[in-house]
Each structure stands twice: as C-alpha cells, then as structure tokens.
Coordinates of C-alpha atoms and ligand atoms in Angstrom, one line a residue:
X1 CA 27.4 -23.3 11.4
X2 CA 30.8 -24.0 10.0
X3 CA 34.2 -22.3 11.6
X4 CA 35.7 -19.7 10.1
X5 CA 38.9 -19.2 9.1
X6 CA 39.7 -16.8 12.4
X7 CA 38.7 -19.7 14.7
X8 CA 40.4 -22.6 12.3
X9 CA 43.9 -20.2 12.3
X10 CA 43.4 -20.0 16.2
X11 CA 43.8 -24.4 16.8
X12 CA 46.8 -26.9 17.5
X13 CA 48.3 -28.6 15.2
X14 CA 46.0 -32.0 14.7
X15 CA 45.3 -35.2 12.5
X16 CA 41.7 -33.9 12.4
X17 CA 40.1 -33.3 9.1
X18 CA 39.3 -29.5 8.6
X19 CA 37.0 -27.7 6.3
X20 CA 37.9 -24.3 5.5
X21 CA 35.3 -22.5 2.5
X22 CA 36.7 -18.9 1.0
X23 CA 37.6 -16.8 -1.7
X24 CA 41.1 -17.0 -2.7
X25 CA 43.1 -14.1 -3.1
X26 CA 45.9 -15.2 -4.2
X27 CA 47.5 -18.5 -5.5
X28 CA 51.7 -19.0 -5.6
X29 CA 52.7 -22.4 -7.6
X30 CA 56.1 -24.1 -7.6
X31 CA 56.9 -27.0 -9.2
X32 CA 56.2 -29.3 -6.5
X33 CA 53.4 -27.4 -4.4
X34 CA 50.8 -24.4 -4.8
X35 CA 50.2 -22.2 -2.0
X36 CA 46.8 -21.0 -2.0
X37 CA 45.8 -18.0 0.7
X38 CA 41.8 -18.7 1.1
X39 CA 39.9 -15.7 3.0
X40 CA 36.6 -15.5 4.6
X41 CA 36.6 -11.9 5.8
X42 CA 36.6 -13.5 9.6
X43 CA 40.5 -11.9 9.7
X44 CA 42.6 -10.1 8.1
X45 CA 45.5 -13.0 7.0
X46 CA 43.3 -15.9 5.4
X47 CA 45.3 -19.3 5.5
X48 CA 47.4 -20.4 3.7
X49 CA 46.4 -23.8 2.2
X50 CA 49.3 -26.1 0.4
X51 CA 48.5 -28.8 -2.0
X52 CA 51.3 -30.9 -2.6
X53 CA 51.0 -31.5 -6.5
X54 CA 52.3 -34.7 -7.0
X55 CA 49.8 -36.4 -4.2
X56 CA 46.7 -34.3 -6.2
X57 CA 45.5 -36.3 -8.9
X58 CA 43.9 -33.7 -11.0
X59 CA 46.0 -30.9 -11.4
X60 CA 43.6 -29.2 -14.0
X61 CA 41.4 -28.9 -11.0
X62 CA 44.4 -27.1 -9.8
X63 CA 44.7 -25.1 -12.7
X64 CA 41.4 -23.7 -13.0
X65 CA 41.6 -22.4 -8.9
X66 CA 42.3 -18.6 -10.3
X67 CA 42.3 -15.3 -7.6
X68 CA 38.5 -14.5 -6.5
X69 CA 37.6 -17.8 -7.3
X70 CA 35.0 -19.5 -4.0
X71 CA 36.4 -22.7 -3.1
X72 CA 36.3 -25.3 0.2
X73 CA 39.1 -26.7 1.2
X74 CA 39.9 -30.2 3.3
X75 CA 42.8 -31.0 4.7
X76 CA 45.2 -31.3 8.4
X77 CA 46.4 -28.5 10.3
X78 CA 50.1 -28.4 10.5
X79 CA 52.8 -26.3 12.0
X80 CA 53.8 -23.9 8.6
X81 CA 57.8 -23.9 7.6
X82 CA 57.3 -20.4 6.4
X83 CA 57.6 -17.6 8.5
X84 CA 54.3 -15.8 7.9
X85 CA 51.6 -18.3 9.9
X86 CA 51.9 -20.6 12.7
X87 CA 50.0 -22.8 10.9
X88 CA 48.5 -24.2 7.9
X89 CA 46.6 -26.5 5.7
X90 CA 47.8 -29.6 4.3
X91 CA 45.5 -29.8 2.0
X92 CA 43.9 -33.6 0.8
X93 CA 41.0 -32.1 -1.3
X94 CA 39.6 -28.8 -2.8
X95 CA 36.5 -27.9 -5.0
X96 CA 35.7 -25.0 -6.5
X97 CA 32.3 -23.7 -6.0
X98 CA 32.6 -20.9 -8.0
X99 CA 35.3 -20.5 -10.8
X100 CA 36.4 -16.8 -11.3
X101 CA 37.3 -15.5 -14.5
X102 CA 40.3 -13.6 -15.6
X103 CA 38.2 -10.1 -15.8
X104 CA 37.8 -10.6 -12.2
X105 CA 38.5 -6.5 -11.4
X106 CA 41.1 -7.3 -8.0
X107 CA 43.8 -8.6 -9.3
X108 CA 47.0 -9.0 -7.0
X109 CA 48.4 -5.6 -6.8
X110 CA 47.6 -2.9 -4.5
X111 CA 44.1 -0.5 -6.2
X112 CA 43.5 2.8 -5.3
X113 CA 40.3 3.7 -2.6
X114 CA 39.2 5.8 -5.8
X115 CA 39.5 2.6 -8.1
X116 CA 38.0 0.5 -5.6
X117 CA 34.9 3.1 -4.7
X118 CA 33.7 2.0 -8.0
X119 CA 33.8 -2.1 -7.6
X120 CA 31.8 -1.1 -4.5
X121 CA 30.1 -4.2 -4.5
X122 CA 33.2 -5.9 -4.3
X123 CA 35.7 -4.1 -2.3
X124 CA 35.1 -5.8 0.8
X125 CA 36.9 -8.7 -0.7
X126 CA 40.1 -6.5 -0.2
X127 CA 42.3 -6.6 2.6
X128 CA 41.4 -3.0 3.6
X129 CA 37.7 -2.9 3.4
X130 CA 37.8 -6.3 5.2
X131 CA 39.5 -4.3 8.1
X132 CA 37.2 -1.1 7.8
X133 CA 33.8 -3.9 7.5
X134 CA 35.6 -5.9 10.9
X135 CA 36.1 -2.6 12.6
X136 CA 32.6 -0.6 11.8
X137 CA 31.3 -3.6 13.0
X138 CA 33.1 -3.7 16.5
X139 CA 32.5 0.1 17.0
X140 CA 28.6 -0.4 16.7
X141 CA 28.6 -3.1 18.5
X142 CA 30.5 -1.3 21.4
X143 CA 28.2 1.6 21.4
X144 CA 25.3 -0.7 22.0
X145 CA 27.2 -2.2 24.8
X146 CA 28.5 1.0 26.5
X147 CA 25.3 2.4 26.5
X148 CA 23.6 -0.4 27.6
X149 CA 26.1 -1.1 30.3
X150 CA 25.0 2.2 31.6
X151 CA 21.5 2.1 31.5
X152 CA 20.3 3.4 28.6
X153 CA 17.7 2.3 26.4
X154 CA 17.5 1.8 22.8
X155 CA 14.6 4.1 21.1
X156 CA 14.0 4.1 17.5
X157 CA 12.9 7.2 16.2
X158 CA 11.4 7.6 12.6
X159 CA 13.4 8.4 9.3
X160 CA 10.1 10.2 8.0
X161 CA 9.4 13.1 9.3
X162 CA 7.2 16.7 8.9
X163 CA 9.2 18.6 11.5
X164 CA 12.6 20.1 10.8
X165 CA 15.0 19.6 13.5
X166 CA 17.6 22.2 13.0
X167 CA 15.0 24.7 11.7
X168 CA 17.8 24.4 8.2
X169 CA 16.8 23.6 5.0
X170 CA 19.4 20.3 3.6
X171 CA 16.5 17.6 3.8
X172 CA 15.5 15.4 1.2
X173 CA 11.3 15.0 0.0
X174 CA 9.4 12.4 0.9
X175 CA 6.5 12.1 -1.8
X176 CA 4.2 9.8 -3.5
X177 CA 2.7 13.2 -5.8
X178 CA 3.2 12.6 -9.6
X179 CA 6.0 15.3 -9.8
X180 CA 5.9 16.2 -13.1
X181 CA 2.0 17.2 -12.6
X182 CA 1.3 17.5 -8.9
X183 CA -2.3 18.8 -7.6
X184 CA -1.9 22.7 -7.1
X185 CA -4.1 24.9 -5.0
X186 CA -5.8 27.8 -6.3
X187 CA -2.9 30.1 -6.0
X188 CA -0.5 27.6 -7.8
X189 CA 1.5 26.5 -5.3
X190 CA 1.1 22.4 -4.6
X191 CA -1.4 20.4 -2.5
X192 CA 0.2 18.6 0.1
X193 CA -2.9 17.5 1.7
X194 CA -2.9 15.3 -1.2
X195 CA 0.2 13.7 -0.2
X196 CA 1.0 10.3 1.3
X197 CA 1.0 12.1 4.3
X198 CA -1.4 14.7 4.1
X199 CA 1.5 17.0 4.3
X200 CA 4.8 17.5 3.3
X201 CA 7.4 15.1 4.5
X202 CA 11.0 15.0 4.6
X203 CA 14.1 12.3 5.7
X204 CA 14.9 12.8 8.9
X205 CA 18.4 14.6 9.5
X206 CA 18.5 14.4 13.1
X207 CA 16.6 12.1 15.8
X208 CA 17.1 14.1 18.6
X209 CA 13.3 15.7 19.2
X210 CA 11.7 12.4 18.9
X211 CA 14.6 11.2 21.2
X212 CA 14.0 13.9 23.9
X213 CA 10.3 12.9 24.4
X214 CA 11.7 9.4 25.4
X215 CA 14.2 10.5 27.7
X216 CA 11.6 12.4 29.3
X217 CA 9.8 8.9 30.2
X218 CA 12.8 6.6 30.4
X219 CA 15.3 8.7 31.5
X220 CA 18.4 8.0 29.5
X221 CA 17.9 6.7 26.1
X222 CA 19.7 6.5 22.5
X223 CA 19.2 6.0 19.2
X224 CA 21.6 4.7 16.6
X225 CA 20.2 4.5 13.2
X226 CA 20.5 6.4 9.5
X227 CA 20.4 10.2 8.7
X228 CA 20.1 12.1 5.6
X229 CA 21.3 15.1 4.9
X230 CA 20.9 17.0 1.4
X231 CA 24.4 18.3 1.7
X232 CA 25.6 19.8 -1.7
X233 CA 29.3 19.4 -0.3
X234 CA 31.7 17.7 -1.7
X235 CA 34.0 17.1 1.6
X236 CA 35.7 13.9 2.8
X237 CA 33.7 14.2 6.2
X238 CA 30.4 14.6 4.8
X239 CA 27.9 12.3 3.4
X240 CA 23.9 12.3 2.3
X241 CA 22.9 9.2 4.2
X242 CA 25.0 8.3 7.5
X243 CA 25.0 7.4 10.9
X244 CA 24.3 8.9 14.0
X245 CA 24.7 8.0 17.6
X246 CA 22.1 10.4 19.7
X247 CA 22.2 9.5 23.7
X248 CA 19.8 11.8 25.6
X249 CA 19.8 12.1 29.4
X250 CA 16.7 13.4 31.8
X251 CA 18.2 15.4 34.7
X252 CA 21.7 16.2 33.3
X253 CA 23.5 19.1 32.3
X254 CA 26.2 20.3 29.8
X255 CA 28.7 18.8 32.2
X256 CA 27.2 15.5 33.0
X257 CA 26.9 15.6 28.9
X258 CA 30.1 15.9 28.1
X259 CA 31.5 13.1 30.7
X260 CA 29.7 11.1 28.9
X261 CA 30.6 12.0 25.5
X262 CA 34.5 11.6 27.0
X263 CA 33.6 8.1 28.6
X264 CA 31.6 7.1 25.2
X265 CA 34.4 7.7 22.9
X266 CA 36.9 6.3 25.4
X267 CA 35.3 3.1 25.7
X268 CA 34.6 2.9 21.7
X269 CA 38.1 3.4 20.8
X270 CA 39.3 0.8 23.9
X271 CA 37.5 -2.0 22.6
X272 CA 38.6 -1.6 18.7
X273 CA 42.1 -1.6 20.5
X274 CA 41.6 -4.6 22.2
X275 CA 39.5 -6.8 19.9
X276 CA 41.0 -5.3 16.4
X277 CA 44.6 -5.6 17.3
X278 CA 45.4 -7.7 13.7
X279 CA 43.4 -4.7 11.5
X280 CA 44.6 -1.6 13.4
X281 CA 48.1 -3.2 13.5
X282 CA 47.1 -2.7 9.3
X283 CA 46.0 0.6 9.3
X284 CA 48.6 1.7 11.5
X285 CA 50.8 0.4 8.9
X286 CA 49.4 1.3 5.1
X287 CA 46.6 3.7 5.8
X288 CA 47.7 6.6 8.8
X289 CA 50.8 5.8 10.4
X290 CA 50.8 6.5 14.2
X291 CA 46.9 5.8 14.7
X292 CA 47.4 3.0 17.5
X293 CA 49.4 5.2 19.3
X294 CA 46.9 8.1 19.0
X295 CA 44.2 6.4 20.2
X296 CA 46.2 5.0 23.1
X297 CA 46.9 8.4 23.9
X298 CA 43.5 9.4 23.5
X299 CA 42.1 6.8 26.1
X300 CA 44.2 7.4 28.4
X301 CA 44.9 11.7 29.0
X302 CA 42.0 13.7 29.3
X303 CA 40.0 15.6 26.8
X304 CA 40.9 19.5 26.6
X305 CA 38.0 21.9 27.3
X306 CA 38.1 25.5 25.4
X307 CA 35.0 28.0 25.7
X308 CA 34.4 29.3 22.6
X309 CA 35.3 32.4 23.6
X310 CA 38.6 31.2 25.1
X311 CA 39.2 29.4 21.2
X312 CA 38.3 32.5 18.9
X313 CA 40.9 34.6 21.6
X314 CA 43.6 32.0 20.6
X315 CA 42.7 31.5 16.7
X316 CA 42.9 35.1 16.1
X317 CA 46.3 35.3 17.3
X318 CA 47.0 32.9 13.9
X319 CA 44.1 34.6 11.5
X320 CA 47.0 35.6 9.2
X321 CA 47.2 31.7 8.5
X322 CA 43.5 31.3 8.1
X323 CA 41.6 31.2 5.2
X324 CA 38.3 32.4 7.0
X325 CA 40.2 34.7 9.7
X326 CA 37.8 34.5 13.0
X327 CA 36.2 37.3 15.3
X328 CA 33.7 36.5 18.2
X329 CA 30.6 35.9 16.4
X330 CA 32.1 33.5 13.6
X331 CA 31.5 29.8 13.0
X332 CA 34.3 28.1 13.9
X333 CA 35.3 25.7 10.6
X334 CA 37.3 23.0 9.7
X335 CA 40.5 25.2 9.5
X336 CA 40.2 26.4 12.9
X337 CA 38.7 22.8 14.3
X338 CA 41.7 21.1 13.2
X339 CA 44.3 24.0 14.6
X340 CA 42.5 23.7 17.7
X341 CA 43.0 20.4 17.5
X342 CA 46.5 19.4 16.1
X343 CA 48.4 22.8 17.3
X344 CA 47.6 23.4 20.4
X345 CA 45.7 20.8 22.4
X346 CA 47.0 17.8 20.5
X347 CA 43.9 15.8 21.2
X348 CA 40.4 16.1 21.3
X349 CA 39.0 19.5 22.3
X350 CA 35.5 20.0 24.0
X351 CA 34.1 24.0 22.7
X352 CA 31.9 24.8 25.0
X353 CA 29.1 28.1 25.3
X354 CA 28.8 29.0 21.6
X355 CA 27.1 32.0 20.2
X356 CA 23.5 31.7 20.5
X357 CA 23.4 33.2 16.6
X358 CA 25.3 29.9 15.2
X359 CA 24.0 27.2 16.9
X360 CA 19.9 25.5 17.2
X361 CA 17.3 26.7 18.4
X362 CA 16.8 24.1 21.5
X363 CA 19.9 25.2 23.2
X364 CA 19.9 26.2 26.5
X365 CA 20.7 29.9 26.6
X366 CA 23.1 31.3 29.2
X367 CA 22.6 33.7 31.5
X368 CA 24.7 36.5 29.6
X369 CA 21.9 35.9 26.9
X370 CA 24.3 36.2 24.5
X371 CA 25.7 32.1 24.3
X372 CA 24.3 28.6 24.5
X373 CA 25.5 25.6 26.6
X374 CA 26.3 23.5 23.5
X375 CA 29.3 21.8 23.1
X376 CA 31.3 20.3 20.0
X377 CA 34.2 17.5 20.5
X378 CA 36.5 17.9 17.7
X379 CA 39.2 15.2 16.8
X380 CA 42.5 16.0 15.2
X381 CA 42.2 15.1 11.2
X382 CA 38.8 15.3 11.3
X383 CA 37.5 18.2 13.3
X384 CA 33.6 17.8 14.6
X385 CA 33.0 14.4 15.4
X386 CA 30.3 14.9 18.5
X387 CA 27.6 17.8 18.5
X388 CA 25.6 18.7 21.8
X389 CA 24.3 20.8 23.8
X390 CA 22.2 20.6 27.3
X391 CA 18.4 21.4 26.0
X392 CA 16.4 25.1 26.5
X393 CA 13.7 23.3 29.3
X394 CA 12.0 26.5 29.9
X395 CA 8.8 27.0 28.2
X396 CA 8.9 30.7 28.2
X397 CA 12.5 31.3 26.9
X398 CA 12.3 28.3 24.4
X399 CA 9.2 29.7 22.7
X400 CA 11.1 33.2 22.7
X401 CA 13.9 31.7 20.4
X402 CA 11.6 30.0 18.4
X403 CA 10.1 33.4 17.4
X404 CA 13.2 35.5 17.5
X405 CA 14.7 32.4 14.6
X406 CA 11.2 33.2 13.0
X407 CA 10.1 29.1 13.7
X408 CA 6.3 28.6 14.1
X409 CA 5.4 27.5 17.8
X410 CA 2.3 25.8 16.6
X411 CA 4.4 23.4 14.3
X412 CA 6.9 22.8 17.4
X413 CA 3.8 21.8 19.2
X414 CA 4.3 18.6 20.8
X415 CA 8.0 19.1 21.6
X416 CA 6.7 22.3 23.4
X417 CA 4.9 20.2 25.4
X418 CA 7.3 18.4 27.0
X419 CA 8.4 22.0 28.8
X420 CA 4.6 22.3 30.1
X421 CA 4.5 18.6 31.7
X422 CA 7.4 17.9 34.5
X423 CA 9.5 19.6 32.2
X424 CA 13.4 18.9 33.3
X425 CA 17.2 19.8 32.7
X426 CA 18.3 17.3 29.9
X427 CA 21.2 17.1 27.6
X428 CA 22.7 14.9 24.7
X429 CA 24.7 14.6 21.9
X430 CA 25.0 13.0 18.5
X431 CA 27.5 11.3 17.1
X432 CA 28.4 11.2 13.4
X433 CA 29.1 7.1 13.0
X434 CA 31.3 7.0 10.2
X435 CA 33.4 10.4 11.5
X436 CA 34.4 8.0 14.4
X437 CA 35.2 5.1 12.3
X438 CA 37.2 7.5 9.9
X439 CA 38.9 8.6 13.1
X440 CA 39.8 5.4 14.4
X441 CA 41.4 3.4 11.4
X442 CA 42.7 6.8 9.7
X443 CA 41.0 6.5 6.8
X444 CA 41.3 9.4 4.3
X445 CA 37.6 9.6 3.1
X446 CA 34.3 9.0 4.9
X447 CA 33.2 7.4 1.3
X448 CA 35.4 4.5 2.4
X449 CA 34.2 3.8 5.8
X450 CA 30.4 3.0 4.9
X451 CA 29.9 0.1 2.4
X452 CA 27.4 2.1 -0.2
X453 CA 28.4 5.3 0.0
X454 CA 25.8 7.9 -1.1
X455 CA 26.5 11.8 -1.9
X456 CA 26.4 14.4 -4.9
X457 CA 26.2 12.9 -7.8
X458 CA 26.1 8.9 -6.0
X459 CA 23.9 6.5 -5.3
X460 CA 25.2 3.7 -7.2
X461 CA 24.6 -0.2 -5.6
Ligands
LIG501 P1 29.6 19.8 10.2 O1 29.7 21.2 10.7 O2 30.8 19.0 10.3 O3 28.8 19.7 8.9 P2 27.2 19.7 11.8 O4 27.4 20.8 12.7 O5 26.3 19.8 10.6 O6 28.6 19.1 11.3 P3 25.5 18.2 13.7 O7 24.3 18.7 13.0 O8 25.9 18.7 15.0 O9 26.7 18.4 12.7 O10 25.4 16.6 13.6 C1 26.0 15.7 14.6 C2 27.2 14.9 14.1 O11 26.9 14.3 12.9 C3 28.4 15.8 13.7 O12 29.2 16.0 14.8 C4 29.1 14.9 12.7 O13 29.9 13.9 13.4 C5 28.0 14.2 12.0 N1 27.7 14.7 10.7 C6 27.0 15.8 10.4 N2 26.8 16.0 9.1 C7 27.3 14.8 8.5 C8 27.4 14.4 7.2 N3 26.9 15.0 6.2 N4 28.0 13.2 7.0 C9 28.5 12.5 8.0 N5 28.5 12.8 9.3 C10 27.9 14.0 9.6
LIG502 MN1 26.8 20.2 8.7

C-alpha cells in the first residue's frame, strides 16, 4: 500500500523521492511556479505540491491539471516558505490519471450542504464531508472499542423481521408478492402464506428483542448495524434508514444502564477529541462555533439526572413559551428536550421513570404502577440522542402490558420465553448513530452526516 498524504505531511524534510496520488482541489499559477493542493481524504489540508515551471518541460501537461482532476505526483519534501504547511513538495514529475473537465460541479468557492446533498456522490471530495466521512469513521470505530474494552460482544441481529418491536406501525414491507395482483384469501384480504416468508415481513426498526435473547447467554452484548424507520417526517434529526448502537446487559438495572450510557458517550466524544483535532478544529470553526469546548465540557462534568416528573414540574413553569404546553401525562418533545437541555442543565440530561402510557411495552414498570424505569439522554441542539430503559423481566406483569397495549402474547412468543427460563434483571439502550455524529461536529442536518441519505421523497445514489 502506498502512503497517504496524512503520513507523507507528517516526515522530515529529505532528498528522498516521494509519491503522493490525489485529486486536486485547487491549482494557483504564477509566472514562475504553480502551486497545486493534491488531497486524498487521509486529512483535512492536502499538500501543497510546487512545480517550478521553467524546470517542467511540458507545460501543456501543466495546463491541462484543472480542479477535480486525479493526478500522482513525484517529487522531494522540503521545508515550505509559505506560512500555511511545514512542508511541501518539490515537485520533479506529475501525471494525470484522470483529466477533469470544466463541468466538474465543485468548483473553488464555498457550496451550500443543500447544493451539495445533490452531488451526493461527490461531496466527500469537499473539505467538509471529508471531515464528517474522517469523523463517522472514528466514532464507529470507538464504539467498537469501548464496548469491547469492556466486555461485550458483538451480535448481529437481522434487518428482516415478522415481529414489531415497539408494538408502532412506521416499518417498511418486505415482499416478493406481485403487488399490483397479489394472491387474496377468500375474504379479500391478501395471502401472506404465499410470501417469501410465509408471512408478512417488515425492516427491522429496532434490534433490541433479538439483542436481549443474546444477553441472556452472553451476558453483555451490542449490536451496531442499520434501522429503518418509515418516518413520514421531515425533521433534521430524523432519517428512514440509520444507525443504531443497542448495548444490552444481563444482571443490570436502570442505574448500572445509565453509567454506561454516561461512560459510552464520554469515551466516544474523548477519542474524536483526541484523534480529530485537525477536523473538529474545522467544525469548530465554519460549521458550530464553540463545539470543541462543549464536548470538553461534556467529558469532563457530569450528566444531569431529571425524573420525568421532576422535568414536566419545571417545563410547566415556561408552558406560556411552549408550543405544545406540558402536564404530567404528556410526551416530552423536541421543544421541551432542548429547554431541558440548553436552559437549565446546560448539558446533557438523563429523564428518568416516564409514564408507562408513552413509552414500550418491555419496560420495567415501577412500583407506583403508574411509570417505567426508562430513561432518555438528551443533548443540547439535538434533544434524544440515547433511548433505554431496564427490561419488564417478570413473566406475569410483562404479559399483563402486552394485553392491556392490546399486543398478542402468542406472537411475542419466544421473547416471552426468555422470562420463563432463568429469567433476569437486564437493561440497555440504543443509540441513534448519526444523532451523535450530528452532535459532535455540529452539523445542522442529520442528511449530512450519513453519506446516502435516505428519507421522504429520497433515495437517490
Ligand atoms: P424521536 O422521539 O427523536 O423520534 P424515538 O423515541 O423514536 O426518537 P427510539 O425508538 O428510542 O427513538 O430510538 C433510539 C434512538 O434512535 C433515538 O434515541 C435516536 O437517537 C435514534 N433515532 C430514532 N429515530 C430516528 C430516525 N428516524 N433517524 C435517526 N435516528 C433516529
Ligand atoms: Mn421517533
């Protein structure tokens, strides 16, 4: 494998003869020299290669090196007389590998995230996807490592599924019938024993069932793989296909839960800090000013914890500023998530004990019978970022919530099963992947922080 720029920009000054292979993004000419800045998405600042014209035989070659185009460059590493880099190339050859024509869509000058949401396929060439692309990358790459630092293992649960995890409609079909003429049973409804599946089948919007029958072998296990949700809104938080981190833990409760959430998020953020310095210096900069400091912050004070009780008691002191005004009962929304959040705790908030009416099924209820050991973080900007809860583990009360949310036992059967055999306290959480990226470079819209976004309307690429 060949160096990257990132580890070429890192060497001493040498007589040794580099290669360095890019796009070029952009191209400054003098009379005498042309500065070229090549980038291989390995860093933010590409390098800046100089060609010294009058040394270059064939300055049409030079001519023909236009912005986008892929070229590989030769040449010594020297100390650079301009104040931008510590060094450069002194470049003794160049070839174009592939020219770039003047309808090449990024030109030098700053496009809008709107503009650039439609070259998709080739925003990542831009300094600011190449920073979002560097930093999703860290951030899943820390998760893996934080949870398997601490001993949990990896579980991939399925994308297809026939059960419904939240009990909610917002899933997408999975069919192989011919829709326009499916088989129908007598009373005209369709067949779905004719199905691929024998039944009807639907993207998965959740892993967390599948994911609790694993902890209750392995103990402490997570997935981290795509979700789908059928979500007819058009928010910057939400999207139809996304990520989602789900950790679940044998023998925990809602407390030993939410350490770990704190701990988690911590850890995520710490490493983006320290390996990401050069892109969050950049987002700190053009895209949320303040973000580096937040997340310092962040690390290093603890998270506030709010019952939800204690929250609606202090948002209905402000209802005249809401647009949904609160009373105990209602769903907390993005209004009151990000009041909670930026006026009074000014950090993230764990909500804690939620009414039993607004949240799943599978949470553990309380002993007032009236609330649920679930828990939501919520991050300034953003609101929800983690959803949890420590699971109902009691067969009897489980299968009375099923009934009283009018959800069939018999179709819950397997899941029900893990109460009947050396059934256990457990808890996790999931959380949504691109909320935390959004949180941690500041970006405005989650469409920007996954490479092919899909939503209403979307599914272009
Ligand atoms: P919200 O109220 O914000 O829609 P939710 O209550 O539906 O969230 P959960 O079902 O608890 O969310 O899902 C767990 C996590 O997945 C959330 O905390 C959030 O970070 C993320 N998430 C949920 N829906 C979406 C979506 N459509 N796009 C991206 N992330 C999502
Ligand atoms: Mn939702």
């Amino acid at each position: 494998m060949r160096e990257r720029i990132r580890e070429i920009l890192s060497k001493k000054p040498s007589d040794d003869i580099l290669t360095v292979e890019g796009w070029v993004r952009t191209k400054r000419d003098s009379k005498n020299v042309c500065f070229l800045e090549i980038n291989d998405g390995s860093c933010l600042k590409g390098i800046q290669a100089v060609v010294d014209k009058a040394s270059f035989s064939n300055n049409n070659l030079l001519d023909s090196i236009t912005t986008g185009a892929a070229v590989v460059a030769r040449g010594r590493l020297v100390e650079s007389l301009g104040g931008n880099q510590a060094v450069e190339l002194e470049t003794s050859g160049i070839e174009i590998v592939g020219p770039c024509p003047q309808d090449y869509p990024l030109q030098k000058k700053r496009h809008t995230v709107e503009f650039l949401r439609e070259k998709a396929h080739l925003r990542a060439r831009t300094n600011l996807f190449g920073a979002v692309t560097r930093v999703r990358n860290t951030m899943s790459y820390a998760i893996h490592s934080f949870f398997q630092e601490n001993g949990f293992i990896y579980v991939n649960t399925p994308l297809i599924t026939a059960s419904d995890c939240e009990g909610a409609g917002e899933q997408f079909q999975v069919t192989t019938l011919d829709i326009e003429n499916p088989p129908r049973l007598k009373d005209g409804s369709i067949d779905y024993s004719k199905d691929f599946f024998g039944r009807m089948a639907k993207l998965t919007v959740s892993g967390q069932l599948d994911g609790e029958t694993y902890a209750m072998a392995m103990k402490n296990i997570y997935t981290f793989g795509p979700t789908f949700r059928a979500e007819n809104s058009n928010t910057t938080r939400h999207l139809a296909e996304f990520w989602m981190v789900e950790p679940e833990m044998a023998f925990c409760d809602l407390e030993g839960d939410m350490e770990v959430a704190e701990s988690f998020l911590k850890y995520v953020f710490k490493k983006v800090l320290d390996e990401r310095s050069e892109d969050m210096a950049f987002f700190d900069s053009f895209v949320q000013k303040g973000v580096v400091g937040t997340l310092e912050h962040v690390i290093t004070s603890p998270f506030e914890h709010m019952t939800y009780t204690e929250a609606i008691k202090r948002l209905e002191k402000e209802n005249d500023r809401f647009e949904f005004p609160v009373h105990w009962g209602s769903d907390i929304q993005s209004e009151h998530e990000r009041y909670l959040t930026e006026e009074i705790a000014k950090r993230p908030v764990i909500v804690t004990d939620y009414p039993k009416e607004i949240k799943a099924f599978y949470m553990m209820l309380n002993e007032d019978g009236r609330t649920v050991r679930g828990m939501d973080v919520l991050a300034p900007r953003l609101g929800e970022i983690i959803g949890g809860s420590e699971r109902e583990w009691r067969l009897d009360i489980l299968e009375n919530r099923m009934k009283e949310l009018g959800l069939k036992p018999e179709d819950y059967w397997w899941y029900l099963d893990l109460r009947r055999y050396g059934s256990v306290p457990h808890a996790g959480f999931g959380l949504g992947f691109e909320r935390a990226v959004q949180y941690v470079t500041g970006m405005g819209n989650i469409r920007d922080v996954i490479p092919y976004p899909r939503y209403v309307k979307s599914a272009e690429f």
